[in-house]
mmCIF file of C-alpha atoms and ligand atoms in Angstrom:
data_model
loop_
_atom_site.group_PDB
_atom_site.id
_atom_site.type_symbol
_atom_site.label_atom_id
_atom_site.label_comp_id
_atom_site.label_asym_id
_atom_site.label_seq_id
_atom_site.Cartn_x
_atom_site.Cartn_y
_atom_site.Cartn_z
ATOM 1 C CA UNK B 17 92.327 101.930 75.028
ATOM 2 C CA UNK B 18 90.327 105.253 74.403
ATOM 3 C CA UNK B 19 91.860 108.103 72.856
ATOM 4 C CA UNK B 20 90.674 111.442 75.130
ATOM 5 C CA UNK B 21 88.795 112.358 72.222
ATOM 6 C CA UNK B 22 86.967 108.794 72.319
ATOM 7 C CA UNK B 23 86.166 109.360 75.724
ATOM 8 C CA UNK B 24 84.868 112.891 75.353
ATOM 9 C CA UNK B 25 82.725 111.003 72.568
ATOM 10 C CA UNK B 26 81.447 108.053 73.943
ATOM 11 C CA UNK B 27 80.311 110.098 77.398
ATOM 12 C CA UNK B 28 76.902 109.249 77.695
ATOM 13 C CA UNK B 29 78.450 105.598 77.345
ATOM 14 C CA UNK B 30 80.889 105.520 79.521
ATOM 15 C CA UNK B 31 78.486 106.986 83.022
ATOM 16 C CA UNK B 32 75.831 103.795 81.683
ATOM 17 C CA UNK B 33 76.405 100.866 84.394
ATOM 18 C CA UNK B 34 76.524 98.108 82.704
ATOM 19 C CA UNK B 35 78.543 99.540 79.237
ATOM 20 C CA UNK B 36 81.538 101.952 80.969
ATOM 21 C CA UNK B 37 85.195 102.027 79.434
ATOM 22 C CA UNK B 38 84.811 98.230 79.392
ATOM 23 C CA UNK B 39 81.748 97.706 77.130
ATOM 24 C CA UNK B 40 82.982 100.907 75.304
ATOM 25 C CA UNK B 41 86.121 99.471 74.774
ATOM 26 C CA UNK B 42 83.784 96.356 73.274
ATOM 27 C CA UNK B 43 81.947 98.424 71.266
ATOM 28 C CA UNK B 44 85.542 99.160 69.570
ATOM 29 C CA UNK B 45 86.351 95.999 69.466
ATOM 30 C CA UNK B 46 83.452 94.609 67.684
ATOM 31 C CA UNK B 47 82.540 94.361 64.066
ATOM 32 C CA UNK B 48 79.318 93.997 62.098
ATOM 33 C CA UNK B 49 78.319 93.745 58.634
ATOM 34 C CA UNK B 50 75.372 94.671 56.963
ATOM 35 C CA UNK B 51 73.288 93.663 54.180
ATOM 36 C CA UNK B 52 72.667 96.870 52.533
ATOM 37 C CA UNK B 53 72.357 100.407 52.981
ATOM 38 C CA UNK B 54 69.173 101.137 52.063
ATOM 39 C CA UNK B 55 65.782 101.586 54.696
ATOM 40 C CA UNK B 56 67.037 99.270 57.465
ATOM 41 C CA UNK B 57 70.725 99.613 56.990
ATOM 42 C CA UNK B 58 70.619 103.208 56.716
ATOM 43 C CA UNK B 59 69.007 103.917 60.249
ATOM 44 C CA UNK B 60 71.421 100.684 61.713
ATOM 45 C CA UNK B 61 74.306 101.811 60.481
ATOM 46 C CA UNK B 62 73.964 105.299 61.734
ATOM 47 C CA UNK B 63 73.497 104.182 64.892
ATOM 48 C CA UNK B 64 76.158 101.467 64.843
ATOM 49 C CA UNK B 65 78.717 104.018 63.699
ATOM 50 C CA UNK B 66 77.754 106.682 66.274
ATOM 51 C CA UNK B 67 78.015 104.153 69.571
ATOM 52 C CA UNK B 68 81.794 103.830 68.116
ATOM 53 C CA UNK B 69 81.386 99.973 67.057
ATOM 54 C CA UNK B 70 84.738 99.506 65.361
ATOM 55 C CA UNK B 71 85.056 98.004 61.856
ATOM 56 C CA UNK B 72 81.005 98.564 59.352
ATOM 57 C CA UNK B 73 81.638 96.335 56.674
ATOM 58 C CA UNK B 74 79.028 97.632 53.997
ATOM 59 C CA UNK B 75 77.707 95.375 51.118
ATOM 60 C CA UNK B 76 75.525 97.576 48.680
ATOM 61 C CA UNK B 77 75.808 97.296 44.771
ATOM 62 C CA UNK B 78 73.487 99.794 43.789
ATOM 63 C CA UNK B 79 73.472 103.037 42.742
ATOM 64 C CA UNK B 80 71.202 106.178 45.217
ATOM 65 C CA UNK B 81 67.953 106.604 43.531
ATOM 66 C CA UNK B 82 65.734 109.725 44.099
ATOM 67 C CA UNK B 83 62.847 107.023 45.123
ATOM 68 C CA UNK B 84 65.560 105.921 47.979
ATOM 69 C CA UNK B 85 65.264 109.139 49.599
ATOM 70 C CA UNK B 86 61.643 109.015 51.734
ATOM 71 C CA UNK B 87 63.416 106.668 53.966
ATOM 72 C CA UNK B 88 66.919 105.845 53.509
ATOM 73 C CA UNK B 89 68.743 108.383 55.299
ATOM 74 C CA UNK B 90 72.300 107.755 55.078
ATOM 75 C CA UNK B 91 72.178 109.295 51.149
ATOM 76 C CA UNK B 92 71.038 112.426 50.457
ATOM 77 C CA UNK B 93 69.485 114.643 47.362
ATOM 78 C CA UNK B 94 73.414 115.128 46.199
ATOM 79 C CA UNK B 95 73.927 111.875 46.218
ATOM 80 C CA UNK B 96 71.669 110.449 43.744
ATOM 81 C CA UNK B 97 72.889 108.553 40.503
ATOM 82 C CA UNK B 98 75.978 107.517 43.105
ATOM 83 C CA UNK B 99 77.535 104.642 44.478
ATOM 84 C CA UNK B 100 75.576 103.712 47.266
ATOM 85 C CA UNK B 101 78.306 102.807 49.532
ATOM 86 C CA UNK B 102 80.942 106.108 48.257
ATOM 87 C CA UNK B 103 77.405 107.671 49.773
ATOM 88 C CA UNK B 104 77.009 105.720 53.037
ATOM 89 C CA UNK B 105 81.416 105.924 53.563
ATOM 90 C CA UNK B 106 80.940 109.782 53.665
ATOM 91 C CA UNK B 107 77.749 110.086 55.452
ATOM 92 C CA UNK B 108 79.584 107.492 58.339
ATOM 93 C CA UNK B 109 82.852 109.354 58.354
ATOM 94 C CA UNK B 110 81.204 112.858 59.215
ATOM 95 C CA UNK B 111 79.627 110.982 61.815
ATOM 96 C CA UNK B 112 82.207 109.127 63.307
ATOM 97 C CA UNK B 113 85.916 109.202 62.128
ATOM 98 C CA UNK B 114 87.093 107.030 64.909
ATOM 99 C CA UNK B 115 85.779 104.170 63.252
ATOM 100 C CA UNK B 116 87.028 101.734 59.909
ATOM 101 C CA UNK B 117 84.602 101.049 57.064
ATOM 102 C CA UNK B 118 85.206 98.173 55.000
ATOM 103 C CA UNK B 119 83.353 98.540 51.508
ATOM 104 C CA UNK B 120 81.974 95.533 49.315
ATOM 105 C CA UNK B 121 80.252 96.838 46.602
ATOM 106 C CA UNK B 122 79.250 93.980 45.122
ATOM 107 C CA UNK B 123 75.870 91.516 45.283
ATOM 108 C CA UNK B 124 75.865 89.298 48.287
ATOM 109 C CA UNK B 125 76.247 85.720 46.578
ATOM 110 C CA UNK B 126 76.198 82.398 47.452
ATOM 111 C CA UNK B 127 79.770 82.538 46.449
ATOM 112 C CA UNK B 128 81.220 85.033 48.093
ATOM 113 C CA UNK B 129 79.148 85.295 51.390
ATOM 114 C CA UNK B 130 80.988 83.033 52.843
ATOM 115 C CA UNK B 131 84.077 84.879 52.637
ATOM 116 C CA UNK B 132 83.268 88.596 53.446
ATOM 117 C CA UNK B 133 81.029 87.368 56.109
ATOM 118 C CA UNK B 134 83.625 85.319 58.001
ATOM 119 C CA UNK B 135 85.637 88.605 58.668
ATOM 120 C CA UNK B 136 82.697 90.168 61.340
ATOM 121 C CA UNK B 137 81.276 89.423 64.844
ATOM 122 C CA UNK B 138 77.603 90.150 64.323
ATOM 123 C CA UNK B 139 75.655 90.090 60.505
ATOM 124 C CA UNK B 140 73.118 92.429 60.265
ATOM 125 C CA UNK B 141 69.932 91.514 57.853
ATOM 126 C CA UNK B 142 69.063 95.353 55.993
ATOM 127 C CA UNK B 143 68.234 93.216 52.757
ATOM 128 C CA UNK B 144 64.332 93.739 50.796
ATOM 129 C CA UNK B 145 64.167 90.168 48.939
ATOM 130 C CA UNK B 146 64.074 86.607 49.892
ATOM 131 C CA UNK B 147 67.311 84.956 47.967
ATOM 132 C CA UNK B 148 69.409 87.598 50.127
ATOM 133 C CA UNK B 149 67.547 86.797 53.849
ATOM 134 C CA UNK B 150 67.713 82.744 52.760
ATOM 135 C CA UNK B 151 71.363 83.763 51.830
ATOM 136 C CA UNK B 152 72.192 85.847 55.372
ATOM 137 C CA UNK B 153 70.077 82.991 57.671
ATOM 138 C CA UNK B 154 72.392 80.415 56.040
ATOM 139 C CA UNK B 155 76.023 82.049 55.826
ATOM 140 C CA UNK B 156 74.898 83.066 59.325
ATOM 141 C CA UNK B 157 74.170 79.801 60.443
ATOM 142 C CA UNK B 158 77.261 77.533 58.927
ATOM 143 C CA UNK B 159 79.679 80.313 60.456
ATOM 144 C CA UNK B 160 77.430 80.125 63.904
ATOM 145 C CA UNK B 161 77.181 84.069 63.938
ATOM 146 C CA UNK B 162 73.960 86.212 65.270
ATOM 147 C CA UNK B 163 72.186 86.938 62.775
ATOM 148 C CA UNK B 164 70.013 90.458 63.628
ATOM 149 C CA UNK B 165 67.295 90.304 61.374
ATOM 150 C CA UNK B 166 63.990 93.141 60.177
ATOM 151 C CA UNK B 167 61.925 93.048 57.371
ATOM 152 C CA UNK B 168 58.998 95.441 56.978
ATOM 153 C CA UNK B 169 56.156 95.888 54.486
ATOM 154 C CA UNK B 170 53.602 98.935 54.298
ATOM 155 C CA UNK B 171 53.035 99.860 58.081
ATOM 156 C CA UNK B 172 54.139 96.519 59.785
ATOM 157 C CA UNK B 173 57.537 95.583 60.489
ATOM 158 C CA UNK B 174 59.208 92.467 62.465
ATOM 159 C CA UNK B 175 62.631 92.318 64.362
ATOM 160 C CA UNK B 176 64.480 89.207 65.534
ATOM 161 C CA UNK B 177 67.830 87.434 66.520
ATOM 162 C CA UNK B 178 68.348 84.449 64.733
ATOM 163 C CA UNK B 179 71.441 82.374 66.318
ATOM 164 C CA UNK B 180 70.798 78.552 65.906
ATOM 165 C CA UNK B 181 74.019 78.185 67.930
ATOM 166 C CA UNK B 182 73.505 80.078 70.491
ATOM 167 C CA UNK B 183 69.940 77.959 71.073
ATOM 168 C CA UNK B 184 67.488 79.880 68.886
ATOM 169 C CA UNK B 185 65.573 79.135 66.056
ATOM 170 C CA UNK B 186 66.466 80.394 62.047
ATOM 171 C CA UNK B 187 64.949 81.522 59.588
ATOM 172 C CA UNK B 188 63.927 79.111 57.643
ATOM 173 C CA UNK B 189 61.800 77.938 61.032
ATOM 174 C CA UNK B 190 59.551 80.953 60.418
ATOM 175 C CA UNK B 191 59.632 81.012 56.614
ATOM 176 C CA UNK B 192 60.802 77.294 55.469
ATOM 177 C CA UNK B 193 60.968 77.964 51.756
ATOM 178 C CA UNK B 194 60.582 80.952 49.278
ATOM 179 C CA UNK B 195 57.116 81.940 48.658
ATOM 180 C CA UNK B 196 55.947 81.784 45.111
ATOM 181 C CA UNK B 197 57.244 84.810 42.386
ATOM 182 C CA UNK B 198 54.297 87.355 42.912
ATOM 183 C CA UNK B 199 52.747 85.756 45.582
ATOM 184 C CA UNK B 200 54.295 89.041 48.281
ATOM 185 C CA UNK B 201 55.383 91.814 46.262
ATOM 186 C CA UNK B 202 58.743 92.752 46.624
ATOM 187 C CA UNK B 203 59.480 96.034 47.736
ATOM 188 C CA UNK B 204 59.967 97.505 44.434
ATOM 189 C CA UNK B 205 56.082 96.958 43.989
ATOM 190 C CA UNK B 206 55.079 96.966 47.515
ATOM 191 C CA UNK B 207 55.219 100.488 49.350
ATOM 192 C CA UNK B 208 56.481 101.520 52.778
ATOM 193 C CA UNK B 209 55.649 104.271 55.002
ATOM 194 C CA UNK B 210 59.022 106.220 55.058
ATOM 195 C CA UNK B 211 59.997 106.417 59.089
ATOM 196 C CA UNK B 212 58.716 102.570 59.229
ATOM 197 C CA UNK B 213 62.421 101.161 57.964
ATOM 198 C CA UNK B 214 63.775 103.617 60.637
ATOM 199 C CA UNK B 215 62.082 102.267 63.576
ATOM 200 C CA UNK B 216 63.059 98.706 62.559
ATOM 201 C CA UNK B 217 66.615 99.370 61.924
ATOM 202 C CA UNK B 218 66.978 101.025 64.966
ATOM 203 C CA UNK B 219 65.854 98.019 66.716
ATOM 204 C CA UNK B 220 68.285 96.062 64.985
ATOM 205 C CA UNK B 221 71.151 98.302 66.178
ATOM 206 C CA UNK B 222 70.456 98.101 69.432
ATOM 207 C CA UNK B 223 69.816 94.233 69.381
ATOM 208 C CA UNK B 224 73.901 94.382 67.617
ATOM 209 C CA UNK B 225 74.506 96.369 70.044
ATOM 210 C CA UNK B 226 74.056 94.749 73.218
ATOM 211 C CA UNK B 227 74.691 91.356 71.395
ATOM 212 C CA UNK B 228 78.526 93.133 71.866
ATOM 213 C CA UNK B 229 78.117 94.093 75.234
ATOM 214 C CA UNK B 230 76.358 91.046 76.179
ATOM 215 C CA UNK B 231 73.684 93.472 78.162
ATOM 216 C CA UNK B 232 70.122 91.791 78.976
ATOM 217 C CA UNK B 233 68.467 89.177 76.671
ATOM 218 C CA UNK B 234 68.820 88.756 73.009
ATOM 219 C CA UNK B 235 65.170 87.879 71.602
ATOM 220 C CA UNK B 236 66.456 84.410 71.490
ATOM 221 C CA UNK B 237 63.561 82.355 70.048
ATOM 222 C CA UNK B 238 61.113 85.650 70.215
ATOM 223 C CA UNK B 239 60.048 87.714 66.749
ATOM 224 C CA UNK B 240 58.928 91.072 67.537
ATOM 225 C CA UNK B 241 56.000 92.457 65.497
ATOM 226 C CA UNK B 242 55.489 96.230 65.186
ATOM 227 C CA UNK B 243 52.199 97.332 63.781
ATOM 228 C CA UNK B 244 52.504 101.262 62.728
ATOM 229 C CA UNK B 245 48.744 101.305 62.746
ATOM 230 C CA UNK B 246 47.770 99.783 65.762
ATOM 231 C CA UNK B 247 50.520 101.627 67.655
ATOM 232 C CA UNK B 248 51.609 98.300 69.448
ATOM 233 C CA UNK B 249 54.557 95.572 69.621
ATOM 234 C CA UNK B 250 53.897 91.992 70.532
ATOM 235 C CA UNK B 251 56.590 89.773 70.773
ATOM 236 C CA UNK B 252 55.393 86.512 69.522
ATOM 237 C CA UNK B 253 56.962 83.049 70.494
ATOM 238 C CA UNK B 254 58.989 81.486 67.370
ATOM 239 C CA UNK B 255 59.430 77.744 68.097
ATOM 240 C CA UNK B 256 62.364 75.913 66.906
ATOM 241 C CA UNK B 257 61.665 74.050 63.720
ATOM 242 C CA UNK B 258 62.776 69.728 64.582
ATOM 243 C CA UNK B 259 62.350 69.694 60.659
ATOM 244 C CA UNK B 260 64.073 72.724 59.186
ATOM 245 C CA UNK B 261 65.696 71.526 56.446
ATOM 246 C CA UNK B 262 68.705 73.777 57.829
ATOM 247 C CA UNK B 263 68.958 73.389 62.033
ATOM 248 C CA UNK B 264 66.970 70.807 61.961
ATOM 249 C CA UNK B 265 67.980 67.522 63.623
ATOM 250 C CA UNK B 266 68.016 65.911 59.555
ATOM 251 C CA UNK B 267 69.332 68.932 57.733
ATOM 252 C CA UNK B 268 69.188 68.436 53.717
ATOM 253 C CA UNK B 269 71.151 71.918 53.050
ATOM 254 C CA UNK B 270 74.079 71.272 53.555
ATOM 255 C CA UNK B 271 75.801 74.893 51.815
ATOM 256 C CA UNK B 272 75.056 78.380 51.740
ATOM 257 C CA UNK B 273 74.389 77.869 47.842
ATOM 258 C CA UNK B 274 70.369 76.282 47.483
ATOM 259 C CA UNK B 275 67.710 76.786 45.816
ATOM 260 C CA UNK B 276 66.658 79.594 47.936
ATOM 261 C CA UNK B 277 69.722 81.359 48.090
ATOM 262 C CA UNK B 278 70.160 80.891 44.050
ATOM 263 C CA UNK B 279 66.493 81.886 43.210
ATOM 264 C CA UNK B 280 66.672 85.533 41.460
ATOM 265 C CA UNK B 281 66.273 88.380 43.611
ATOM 266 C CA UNK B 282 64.254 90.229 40.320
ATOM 267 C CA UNK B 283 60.748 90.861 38.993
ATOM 268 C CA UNK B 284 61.673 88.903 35.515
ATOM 269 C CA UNK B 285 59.294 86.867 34.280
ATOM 270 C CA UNK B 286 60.310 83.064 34.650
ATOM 271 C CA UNK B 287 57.666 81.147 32.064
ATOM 272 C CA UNK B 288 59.087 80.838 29.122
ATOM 273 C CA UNK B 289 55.919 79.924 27.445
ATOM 274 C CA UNK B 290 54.352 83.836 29.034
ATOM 275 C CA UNK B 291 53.964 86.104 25.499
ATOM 276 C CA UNK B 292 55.557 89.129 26.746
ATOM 277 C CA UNK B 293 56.209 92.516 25.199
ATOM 278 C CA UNK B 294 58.114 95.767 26.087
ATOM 279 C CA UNK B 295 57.401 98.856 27.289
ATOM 280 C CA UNK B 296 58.589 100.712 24.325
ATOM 281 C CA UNK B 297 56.600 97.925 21.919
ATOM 282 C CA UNK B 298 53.283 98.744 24.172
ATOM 283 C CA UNK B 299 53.878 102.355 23.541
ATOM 284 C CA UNK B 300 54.264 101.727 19.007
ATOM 285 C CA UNK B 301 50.944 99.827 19.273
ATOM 286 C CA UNK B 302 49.186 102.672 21.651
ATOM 287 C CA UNK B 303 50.290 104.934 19.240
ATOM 288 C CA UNK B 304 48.937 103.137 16.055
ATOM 289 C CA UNK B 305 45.659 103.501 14.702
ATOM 290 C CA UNK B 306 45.118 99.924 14.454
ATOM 291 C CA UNK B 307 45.369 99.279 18.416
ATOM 292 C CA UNK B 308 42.643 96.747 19.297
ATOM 293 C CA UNK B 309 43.651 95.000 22.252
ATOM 294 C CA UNK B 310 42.101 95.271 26.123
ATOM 295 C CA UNK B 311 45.060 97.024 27.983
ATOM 296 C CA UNK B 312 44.280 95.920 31.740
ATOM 297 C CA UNK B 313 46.285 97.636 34.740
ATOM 298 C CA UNK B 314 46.415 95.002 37.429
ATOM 299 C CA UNK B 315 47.916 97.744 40.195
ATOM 300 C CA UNK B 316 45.984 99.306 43.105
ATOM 301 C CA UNK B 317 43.808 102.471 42.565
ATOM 302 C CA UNK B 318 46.734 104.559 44.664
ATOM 303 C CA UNK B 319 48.835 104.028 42.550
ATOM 304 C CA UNK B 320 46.700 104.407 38.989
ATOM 305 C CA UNK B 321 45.973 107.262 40.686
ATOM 306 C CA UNK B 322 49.704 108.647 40.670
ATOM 307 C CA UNK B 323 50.138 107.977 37.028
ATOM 308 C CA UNK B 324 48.783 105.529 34.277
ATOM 309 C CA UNK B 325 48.359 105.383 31.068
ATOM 310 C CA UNK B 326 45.219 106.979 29.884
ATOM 311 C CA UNK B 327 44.040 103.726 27.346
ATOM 312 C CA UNK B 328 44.187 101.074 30.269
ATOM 313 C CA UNK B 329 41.592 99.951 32.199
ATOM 314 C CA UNK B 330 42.047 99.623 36.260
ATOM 315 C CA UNK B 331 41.119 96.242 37.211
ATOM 316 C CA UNK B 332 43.463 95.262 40.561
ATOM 317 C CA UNK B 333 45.500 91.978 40.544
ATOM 318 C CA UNK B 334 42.772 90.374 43.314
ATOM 319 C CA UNK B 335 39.702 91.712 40.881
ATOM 320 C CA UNK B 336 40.890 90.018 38.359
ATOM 321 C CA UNK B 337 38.882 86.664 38.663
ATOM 322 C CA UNK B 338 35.351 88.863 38.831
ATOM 323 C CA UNK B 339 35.977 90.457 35.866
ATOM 324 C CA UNK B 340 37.307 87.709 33.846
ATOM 325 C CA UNK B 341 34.127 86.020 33.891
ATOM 326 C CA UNK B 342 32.586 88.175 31.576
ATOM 327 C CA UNK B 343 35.221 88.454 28.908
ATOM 328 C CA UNK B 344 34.998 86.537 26.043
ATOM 329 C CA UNK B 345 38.424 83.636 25.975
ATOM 330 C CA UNK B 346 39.968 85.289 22.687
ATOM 331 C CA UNK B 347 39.788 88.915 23.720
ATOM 332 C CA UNK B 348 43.329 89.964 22.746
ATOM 333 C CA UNK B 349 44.519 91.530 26.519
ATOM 334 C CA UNK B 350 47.655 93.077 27.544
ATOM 335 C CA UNK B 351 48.043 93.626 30.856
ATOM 336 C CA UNK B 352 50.725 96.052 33.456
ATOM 337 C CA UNK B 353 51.444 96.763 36.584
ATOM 338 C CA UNK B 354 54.217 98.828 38.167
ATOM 339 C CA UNK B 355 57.583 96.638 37.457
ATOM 340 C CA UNK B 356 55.581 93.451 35.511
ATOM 341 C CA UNK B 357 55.471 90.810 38.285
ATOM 342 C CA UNK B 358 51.787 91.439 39.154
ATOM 343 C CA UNK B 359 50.954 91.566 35.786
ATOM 344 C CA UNK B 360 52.815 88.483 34.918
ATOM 345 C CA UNK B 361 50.694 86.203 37.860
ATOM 346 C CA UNK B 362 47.537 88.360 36.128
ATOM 347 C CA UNK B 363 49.067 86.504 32.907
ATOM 348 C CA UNK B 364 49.459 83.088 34.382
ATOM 349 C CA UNK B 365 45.830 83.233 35.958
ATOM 350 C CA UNK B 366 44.414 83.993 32.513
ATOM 351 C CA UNK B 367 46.159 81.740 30.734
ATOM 352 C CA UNK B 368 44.739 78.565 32.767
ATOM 353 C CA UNK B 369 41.516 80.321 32.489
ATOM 354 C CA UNK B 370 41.813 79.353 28.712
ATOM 355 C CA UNK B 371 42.434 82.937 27.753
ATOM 356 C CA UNK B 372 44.499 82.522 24.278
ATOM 357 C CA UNK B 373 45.830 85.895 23.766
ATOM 358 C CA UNK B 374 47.467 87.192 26.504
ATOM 359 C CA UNK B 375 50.314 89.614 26.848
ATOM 360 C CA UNK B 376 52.527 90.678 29.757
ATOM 361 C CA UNK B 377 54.487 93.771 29.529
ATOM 362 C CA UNK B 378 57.998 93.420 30.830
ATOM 363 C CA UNK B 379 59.218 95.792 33.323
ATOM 364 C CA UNK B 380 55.750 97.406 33.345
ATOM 365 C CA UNK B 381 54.445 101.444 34.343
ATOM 366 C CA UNK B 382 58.248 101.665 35.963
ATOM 367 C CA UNK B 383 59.796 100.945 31.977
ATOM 368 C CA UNK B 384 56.708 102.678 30.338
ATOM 369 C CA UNK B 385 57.680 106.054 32.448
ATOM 370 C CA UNK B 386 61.293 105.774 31.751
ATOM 371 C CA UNK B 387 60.366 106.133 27.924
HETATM 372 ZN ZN1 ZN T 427 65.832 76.500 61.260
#
């Protein structure tokens, strides 16, 4: 039952037909988890804690960043060079003390997902890399819990419920394998409009929400596309995959630990055969008097424009080709981008080119600045 406090809380609530003391009561009842506590899970768990769902479980390893703070609003200027979730428990407790937060501050791993995930009603997607979303869909999946996913990049976002068991589609129907390293940019490299995270996580709330309550329609099936630019949402049919390798009618994955879920959630370079150098290294030779070599920026003219280093040249990643053609295949080049994952499919493109001498520089502009 409600405490009178709970009641003078949950007010607005408790007059709604269709929620009252009953889907309050619910709401208290329920738990969800969520996949991080950064742009999405900051806006989602607000939310969550506020309509008095019961039990947040909170997975978050990292550590507040002043970068996090354009759009992840559960941490705050004071907070920065903390815990992440130490940040999130305080920011949920001033705004609802009536609930219980349980804290994992660890990765979410193919061998532990399993496990922490099992304890909740609803998982919540607020994760910015593939190996975690393959990772949620599945653990999702084999426990046959809703799985409220968003993603966003730049001014577009997208909002679903993924719940194989409940007749829907997963993930894996819309996205059936990880796409190449460097072919998206992960959201270290890739930027997004601040309020954009908000408006998707907000979404996802509610879809946890009335998941709990069981009030209207889940978007069973349905992915809804938000385009910041456009002003408009279309929700776009999302057919069930007959060959998804996971709810598929022949399923090949068969555990929550794949190749998707295992692939590395970094920027590191993979090729062992890539010649790579660090930031610190780049900045000895810049500083020599013998430095010959053709420093190439692969980022976008944004974000030269923000900072760079005054010896490279600006040529972006998808200009590359064009200007290749008139550069002799022994020039020595070095090339950077923000965190070295552009630069390192720059690299690769080169290479097959027949370019001999080419350098990537590990953690790129984001290690050259930290110098
Ligand atoms: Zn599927």
């Amino acid at each position: 039952m409600l405490s009178p406090e709970e009641k003078a809380r949950y007010s607005r609530h408790l007059i709604i037909p269709g929620v009252g003391m009953e889907g309050q009561i619910r709401l208290k009842n329920a738990s969800v988890l969520l996949i991080g506590t950064g742009g999405l899970g900051s806006p989602a768990a607000l939310y969550l804690a506020a309509a008095g769902v019961g039990r947040l479980g909170l997975i978050d390893p990292d550590t507040v960043d002043v970068s996090n703070l354009q759009r992840q609003l559960l941490h705050t200027d004071s907070a920065v060079g903390k815990s992440k979730l130490d940040s999130a428990a305080a920011r949920l407790r001033e705004t609802n003390p009536h609930i219980e937060l349980v804290l994992h501050p660890v990765r979410f791993t193919p061998e532990n997902a399993l496990s922490i995930a099992n304890g909740y009603d609803i998982i919540l997607d607020g994760s910015d890399n593939f190996p975690t979303r393959f990772l949620a869909n599945d653990t999702a999946f084999f426990l046959k819990k809703p799985l409220v996913y968003g993603a966003i990049h730049r001014f577009d976002g997208q909002m679903t419920v993924f719940a194989p068991h409940l007749g829907s589609p997963c993930y894996r129907c819309l996205l059936p394998e990880s796409p190449a390293p460097g072919a998206v940019p992960s959201c270290n490299e890739a930027g997004v409009l601040g309020v954009l995270p908000g408006i998707i996580g907000s979404l996802q709330a509610m879809e946890a929400i009335k998941l709990i309550l069981g009030a209207g329609e889940p978007p069973l099936g349905n992915i809804l596309i938000y385009d910041a630019l456009k002003t408009t949402f279309r929700s776009l049919r999302l057919p069930h995959d007959p060959s998804c390798r996971l709810c598929g009618s022949a399923p090949t994955i068969t555990s929550v630990s794949n190749a998707e879920t295992n692939a590395s959630a970094s920027c590191a370079v993979t090729d062992p055969n890539m010649k790579a150098i660090t930031a610190s290294e780049l900045k000895d030779m810049l500083a020599a008097d013998d430095f010959n070599a053709l420093l190439i920026d692969v980022r976008e003219p944004e974000e030269y424009d923000v900072i760079n280093i005054p010896q490279a040249k600006l040529v972006p990643l998808q200009t590359i080709p064009t200007y290749a053609k008139n550069l002799p295949k022994d020039t020595r080049i070095i090339l950077h981008c923000k965190a070295g994952m552009r630069s390192a499919k720059a690299c690769e493109y080169l290479s097959s080119l027949g370019f001999t001498d080419v350098t990537n520089v590990t953690g790129g502009m984001d290690a050259f600045q930290r110098l």
